[in-house]
Amino acid sequence: MEQHNILDLHPGLVWGFAVTVVIMLLLDLGVFNKKSHVVTSKEATIWSVVWISLSMIFSGVVYWVFNTDGSAGSHAVAVEKFTQYQAAYWIEKALSVDNLFVFILVFGFFKVPKFLHHKVLFWGIIGALIFRAIFIFAGVELIDLTYLPEMNIFGHAVRINVVMTLFGLFLIYAGIKSWGDGGDDDDEDYSDTAGAKLIKSFWKVSDNYDGDKFFTVQNGIRMATPLLVVVAVIEFTDVLFAVDSIPAIFAISNDPFILYTSNIFAILGLRSLYFLLANFIHMFSKLPYGLAIILAFIGVKMLIAPWYHISSPISLGIVGGVLVISVLLSIIFPDKKEDEKETTE
C-alpha cells in the first residue's frame, strides 16, 4: 500500500464525503424529484454541472489534504494524488457513458415511460454505491495479498502482482472485443438477462406498468411490475460494466478512498448525464472505439508496471486526449446508420 494514505491523514474526510453524498441523494429524491416526471434538458444540465462541480471541488480537497506543509515533497505528493483522482474520475466517467448506450436500449426494449426513467436510474445508482464499494475495497486488499516474491526478469529486479497481471490481460482483451463490437447491442434480448430472470424467479410479472410502483395487485395476486424488472436489468448491467471499469482504475492508484470517491462521483453524475445526452447519443458514435483504446492502454499500463511506471498526469492526458478525439471524430464523421434512420423517420 502507498505510504501516504488519505484515511490516515484526514479521517474526517470520510464522514464529509459520506454526509455530502447522503444529503445530495436525499435532496434529489425527496425534494427535487419527489414526484416522477420527465426530466428536461435544463434540469439535466443543472444537475450535471452540480455533480461535476462537486467532484472537481473534492479533487481540490484531495490536493489540500496531501499538501500538508507546503514543501516541495508535499506538493509533489499532492499533485500525484490529485491527478490520480482526476484520472480515475474521468476514466470511470468515460466508461460510464458507455452505459448510456445500453440504458437507452433497455428503456426502449421495455417501453419504459419517460417519466419513470429517473426513478429507475436513481435506484440503479443506489445499487452501484453498494457494489462499487465491495469491488473496490475487496480488490485493493486482494491486490495487496497477491504480490509474488521479487525476481530478476530481463535484468531488472521486479515484483509481479498476479491479480494486476490478470486484470491487464483482461482489459486488453476487453478493449479488442469492444473495438470489434463497435458498441452494437441493438439486437439484445433484455427480457432474458440475469436481472430479469432473478425477478421472474421470485414473482409473477404483470404485463403493464402501474405508475411508478414496483408491485401491483391483479385478481388478488401480488405481482411485480415491469418497472422492477427494468431496475434489476439496470443493476446487473452496471455490475457487468464494473468488471471493466473497476480493474481499469486499479492501474491509477491503490488508495481505496481516492478510487471509491472518484468512482462514486462519476456514477452519481451519470443519471443527469443520461437525460442530457439521450437525445444526442448519435453524436458519440465513435466513443466506443475510444473507450476500447482506453481499456487497452490501461491493460498495457498494468502489464508493464513492474518495469515502467506511467505517471498519473500522463495517464490523465492520454485518457483525456482519446476522449476528445473520439467526440470530435463522432461529430465530423457521424454514424451513417443514424443518418439513414433519421432520414427514414
XYZ file of C-alpha atoms in Angstrom:
345
model
C 0.000 0.000 0.000
C 1.053 3.603 -0.544
C 2.811 5.437 2.237
C 0.542 8.462 2.052
C -2.967 7.264 2.858
C -5.755 9.818 2.908
C -7.584 7.891 5.637
C -4.604 8.317 7.962
C -4.070 11.997 7.135
C -7.654 13.158 7.440
C -10.196 10.510 8.605
C -12.852 13.206 8.942
C -12.881 13.469 5.174
C -14.568 10.066 5.022
C -17.508 11.377 7.007
C -17.556 14.573 4.976
C -17.800 12.611 1.747
C -20.472 10.259 3.118
C -22.602 13.099 4.502
C -22.343 15.043 1.219
C -23.479 12.050 -0.836
C -26.379 11.220 1.519
C -27.603 14.845 1.621
C -27.435 15.169 -2.170
C -29.318 11.904 -2.685
C -31.997 12.898 -0.164
C -32.393 16.273 -1.860
C -32.559 14.605 -5.237
C -35.186 12.029 -4.253
C -37.124 13.804 -1.508
C -37.152 17.434 -2.672
C -36.372 17.952 -6.343
C -37.781 14.677 -7.666
C -40.424 13.752 -5.097
C -42.868 13.005 -7.913
C -41.921 11.049 -11.031
C -41.681 13.376 -14.015
C -39.956 13.804 -17.346
C -36.535 15.372 -16.718
C -35.955 18.363 -19.001
C -32.653 19.196 -20.688
C -32.383 22.312 -18.486
C -32.801 20.295 -15.285
C -30.335 17.662 -16.511
C -27.790 20.349 -17.383
C -28.062 21.946 -13.937
C -27.579 18.619 -12.152
C -24.686 17.657 -14.440
C -22.945 20.916 -13.585
C -23.647 20.363 -9.869
C -22.173 16.843 -9.797
C -19.122 17.687 -11.901
C -18.502 20.813 -9.807
C -18.731 18.823 -6.569
C -16.269 16.295 -7.930
C -13.796 18.965 -9.032
C -14.088 20.711 -5.637
C -13.410 17.400 -3.927
C -10.307 16.863 -6.056
C -9.099 20.232 -4.741
C -9.727 18.989 -1.202
C -7.636 15.905 -2.004
C -4.762 18.168 -3.080
C -5.129 20.310 0.056
C -5.117 17.288 2.392
C -1.910 15.852 0.924
C -0.121 19.198 0.660
C 0.439 19.003 4.402
C 3.264 21.500 4.928
C 3.662 23.292 1.578
C 7.130 21.829 0.973
C 8.286 20.646 -2.458
C 7.945 16.998 -1.422
C 4.474 17.525 -0.004
C 3.427 19.415 -3.142
C 4.677 16.573 -5.355
C 2.647 14.015 -3.382
C -0.421 16.273 -3.519
C -0.123 16.689 -7.300
C 0.248 12.925 -7.768
C -2.823 12.229 -5.617
C -4.815 14.984 -7.317
C -4.061 13.568 -10.769
C -4.811 10.039 -9.553
C -8.257 11.223 -8.501
C -8.798 13.108 -11.757
C -7.621 10.194 -13.923
C -9.777 7.669 -12.034
C -12.777 10.017 -12.214
C -12.553 10.659 -15.952
C -11.834 7.008 -16.772
C -14.929 5.962 -14.833
C -16.919 8.841 -16.332
C -15.900 7.834 -19.842
C -16.617 4.154 -19.321
C -19.921 5.059 -17.647
C -21.001 6.933 -20.767
C -20.880 3.551 -22.478
C -23.626 2.528 -20.023
C -25.852 5.206 -21.545
C -25.978 3.344 -24.841
C -27.250 0.255 -23.009
C -29.667 2.213 -20.786
C -31.306 3.698 -23.873
C -31.687 0.233 -25.398
C -33.080 -1.211 -22.131
C -35.655 1.563 -21.743
C -36.642 1.185 -25.379
C -36.892 -2.613 -25.153
C -39.200 -2.494 -22.109
C -41.052 0.596 -23.412
C -40.460 2.443 -20.121
C -42.427 5.741 -19.993
C -40.071 8.711 -19.903
C -41.401 9.991 -16.570
C -40.167 6.752 -14.939
C -36.600 6.894 -16.271
C -35.357 8.970 -13.333
C -36.697 6.573 -10.702
C -35.099 3.563 -12.416
C -31.724 5.286 -12.665
C -31.918 6.517 -9.068
C -32.317 3.012 -7.671
C -29.715 1.761 -10.098
C -27.252 4.237 -8.624
C -28.107 3.189 -5.051
C -27.140 -0.347 -6.022
C -23.962 0.923 -7.681
C -22.910 2.670 -4.443
C -23.014 -0.679 -2.655
C -21.494 -2.921 -5.318
C -18.685 -0.493 -6.193
C -17.669 -0.288 -2.520
C -17.455 -4.079 -2.329
C -15.480 -4.357 -5.577
C -13.023 -1.554 -4.799
C -12.189 -2.278 -1.152
C -12.061 -6.050 -1.693
C -9.984 -5.534 -4.842
C -7.406 -3.371 -3.084
C -6.987 -5.982 -0.351
C -6.727 -8.801 -2.897
C -4.081 -6.956 -4.889
C -2.078 -6.299 -1.731
C -2.058 -10.047 -0.996
C -1.048 -11.307 -4.445
C 2.467 -9.949 -4.985
C 4.981 -12.629 -5.991
C 8.447 -12.689 -4.397
C 10.968 -10.383 -6.037
C 12.560 -11.923 -9.137
C 15.010 -10.915 -11.834
C 13.474 -10.575 -15.316
C 15.319 -9.074 -18.296
C 17.996 -7.813 -15.936
C 15.553 -5.985 -13.656
C 14.522 -6.903 -10.119
C 10.720 -6.778 -10.143
C 7.733 -7.810 -8.040
C 4.883 -9.009 -10.241
C 1.337 -8.890 -8.969
C -0.798 -11.831 -10.105
C -4.161 -10.025 -9.944
C -2.896 -6.890 -11.707
C -1.381 -9.024 -14.457
C -4.662 -10.876 -14.954
C -6.554 -7.563 -14.916
C -4.168 -6.166 -17.513
C -4.634 -9.120 -19.849
C -8.404 -8.958 -19.368
C -8.578 -5.226 -20.143
C -6.547 -5.665 -23.327
C -8.943 -8.453 -24.352
C -11.955 -6.281 -23.388
C -10.567 -3.393 -25.439
C -10.053 -5.573 -28.514
C -13.524 -7.125 -28.119
C -15.113 -3.707 -27.593
C -13.448 -2.395 -30.748
C -14.767 -5.357 -32.705
C -18.292 -4.984 -31.354
C -18.344 -1.245 -32.031
C -20.906 -0.816 -29.230
C -23.594 -2.584 -31.296
C -26.106 -4.197 -28.881
C -29.285 -3.349 -30.777
C -30.465 -6.977 -31.013
C -30.011 -7.844 -27.314
C -32.998 -9.554 -25.657
C -33.039 -7.847 -22.253
C -36.017 -9.889 -21.031
C -33.717 -12.913 -20.899
C -30.856 -11.336 -18.920
C -29.823 -12.367 -15.401
C -31.592 -9.426 -13.750
C -34.908 -10.162 -15.454
C -34.655 -13.887 -14.681
C -33.984 -13.142 -10.992
C -37.178 -11.099 -10.593
C -39.256 -13.629 -12.539
C -37.955 -16.437 -10.330
C -39.474 -14.763 -7.226
C -42.620 -13.080 -8.552
C -45.042 -13.172 -11.408
C -44.652 -10.061 -13.541
C -47.638 -8.055 -14.728
C -47.985 -7.158 -18.383
C -48.404 -3.439 -17.789
C -46.847 -0.682 -15.672
C -48.758 0.642 -12.650
C -47.490 4.210 -12.418
C -44.185 4.284 -10.568
C -44.978 1.221 -8.438
C -42.683 -1.806 -8.267
C -45.551 -4.087 -7.194
C -49.224 -4.269 -8.067
C -52.216 -6.462 -7.253
C -54.154 -8.128 -10.054
C -57.071 -10.514 -9.380
C -55.985 -10.703 -5.743
C -52.421 -11.725 -6.671
C -49.449 -9.555 -5.716
C -47.201 -9.213 -8.755
C -44.042 -7.351 -9.707
C -44.431 -4.706 -12.376
C -42.152 -4.435 -15.414
C -40.560 -1.433 -13.646
C -38.945 -3.738 -11.058
C -37.621 -5.932 -13.874
C -36.062 -2.884 -15.544
C -34.350 -1.846 -12.278
C -32.913 -5.350 -11.901
C -31.666 -5.330 -15.511
C -30.018 -1.932 -14.959
C -28.382 -3.174 -11.717
C -26.923 -6.274 -13.357
C -25.821 -4.223 -16.358
C -23.889 -1.918 -14.026
C -22.218 -4.913 -12.367
C -21.110 -6.163 -15.791
C -19.715 -2.738 -16.710
C -17.914 -2.597 -13.355
C -15.968 -5.688 -14.421
C -14.228 -3.424 -16.952
C -14.143 -0.097 -15.133
C -13.042 -1.196 -11.650
C -9.902 -3.064 -12.812
C -9.080 -0.061 -15.008
C -8.861 2.363 -12.084
C -6.667 -0.058 -10.094
C -3.944 0.872 -12.576
C -4.239 4.501 -11.453
C -3.979 4.194 -7.667
C -4.164 1.717 -4.794
C -5.699 4.211 -2.371
C -9.243 2.818 -1.849
C -10.657 6.156 -0.718
C -9.488 8.006 -3.828
C -10.727 5.178 -6.043
C -14.127 4.965 -4.354
C -14.838 8.692 -4.122
C -13.847 9.365 -7.738
C -15.876 6.355 -8.860
C -18.972 7.344 -6.916
C -18.902 10.977 -8.037
C -18.699 9.755 -11.642
C -21.616 7.349 -11.095
C -23.754 9.948 -9.287
C -23.472 12.286 -12.253
C -24.377 9.548 -14.718
C -28.145 9.911 -14.252
C -28.262 13.592 -15.163
C -25.798 12.950 -17.995
C -28.193 10.338 -19.375
C -31.034 12.853 -19.654
C -28.684 15.445 -21.114
C -27.239 13.183 -23.814
C -30.065 10.719 -24.528
C -31.348 12.758 -27.464
C -27.845 13.354 -28.819
C -26.282 9.946 -28.270
C -25.744 9.530 -32.031
C -23.189 12.336 -31.777
C -20.955 9.945 -29.809
C -20.942 7.082 -32.304
C -17.114 6.829 -32.247
C -16.896 6.877 -28.448
C -16.982 3.046 -28.098
C -13.791 2.890 -30.156
C -12.160 5.492 -27.928
C -13.187 3.507 -24.855
C -11.675 0.386 -26.434
C -8.350 2.240 -26.804
C -8.543 3.423 -23.175
C -9.188 -0.108 -21.895
C -6.269 -1.487 -23.910
C -3.984 1.342 -22.746
C -4.839 0.722 -19.084
C -4.263 -3.002 -19.625
C -0.802 -2.357 -21.096
C -0.049 0.027 -18.229
C -0.831 -2.746 -15.747
C 1.357 -5.295 -17.539
C 4.419 -3.055 -17.787
C 4.021 -1.557 -14.284
C 6.732 -3.787 -12.704
C 9.266 -2.405 -15.210
C 7.954 1.056 -16.091
C 5.519 3.312 -14.244
C 3.320 5.581 -16.367
C 2.551 8.516 -14.085
C -0.980 9.678 -13.333
C -0.581 13.028 -15.170
C 0.465 11.180 -18.346
C -2.396 8.695 -17.944
C -4.837 11.570 -17.455
C -3.521 13.295 -20.578
C -3.833 10.150 -22.709
C -7.349 9.368 -21.475
C -8.494 12.960 -21.980
C -6.908 13.133 -25.428
C -8.556 9.905 -26.589
C -11.963 11.075 -25.347
C -11.702 14.462 -27.059
C -10.566 12.907 -30.345
C -13.389 10.315 -30.166
C -16.037 13.013 -29.721
C -14.562 15.202 -32.479
C -14.452 12.264 -34.895
C -18.064 11.432 -33.987
C -19.122 14.964 -34.918
C -17.000 15.166 -38.091
C -17.880 11.649 -39.278
C -21.412 10.904 -37.973
C -22.729 7.357 -37.934
C -24.251 6.538 -41.322
C -26.772 4.178 -39.756
C -28.104 7.004 -37.577
C -28.335 9.335 -40.557
C -30.295 6.724 -42.521
C -32.566 6.103 -39.514
C -33.303 9.820 -39.138
C -33.986 10.118 -42.892
C -36.500 7.247 -42.880
C -38.215 8.682 -39.830
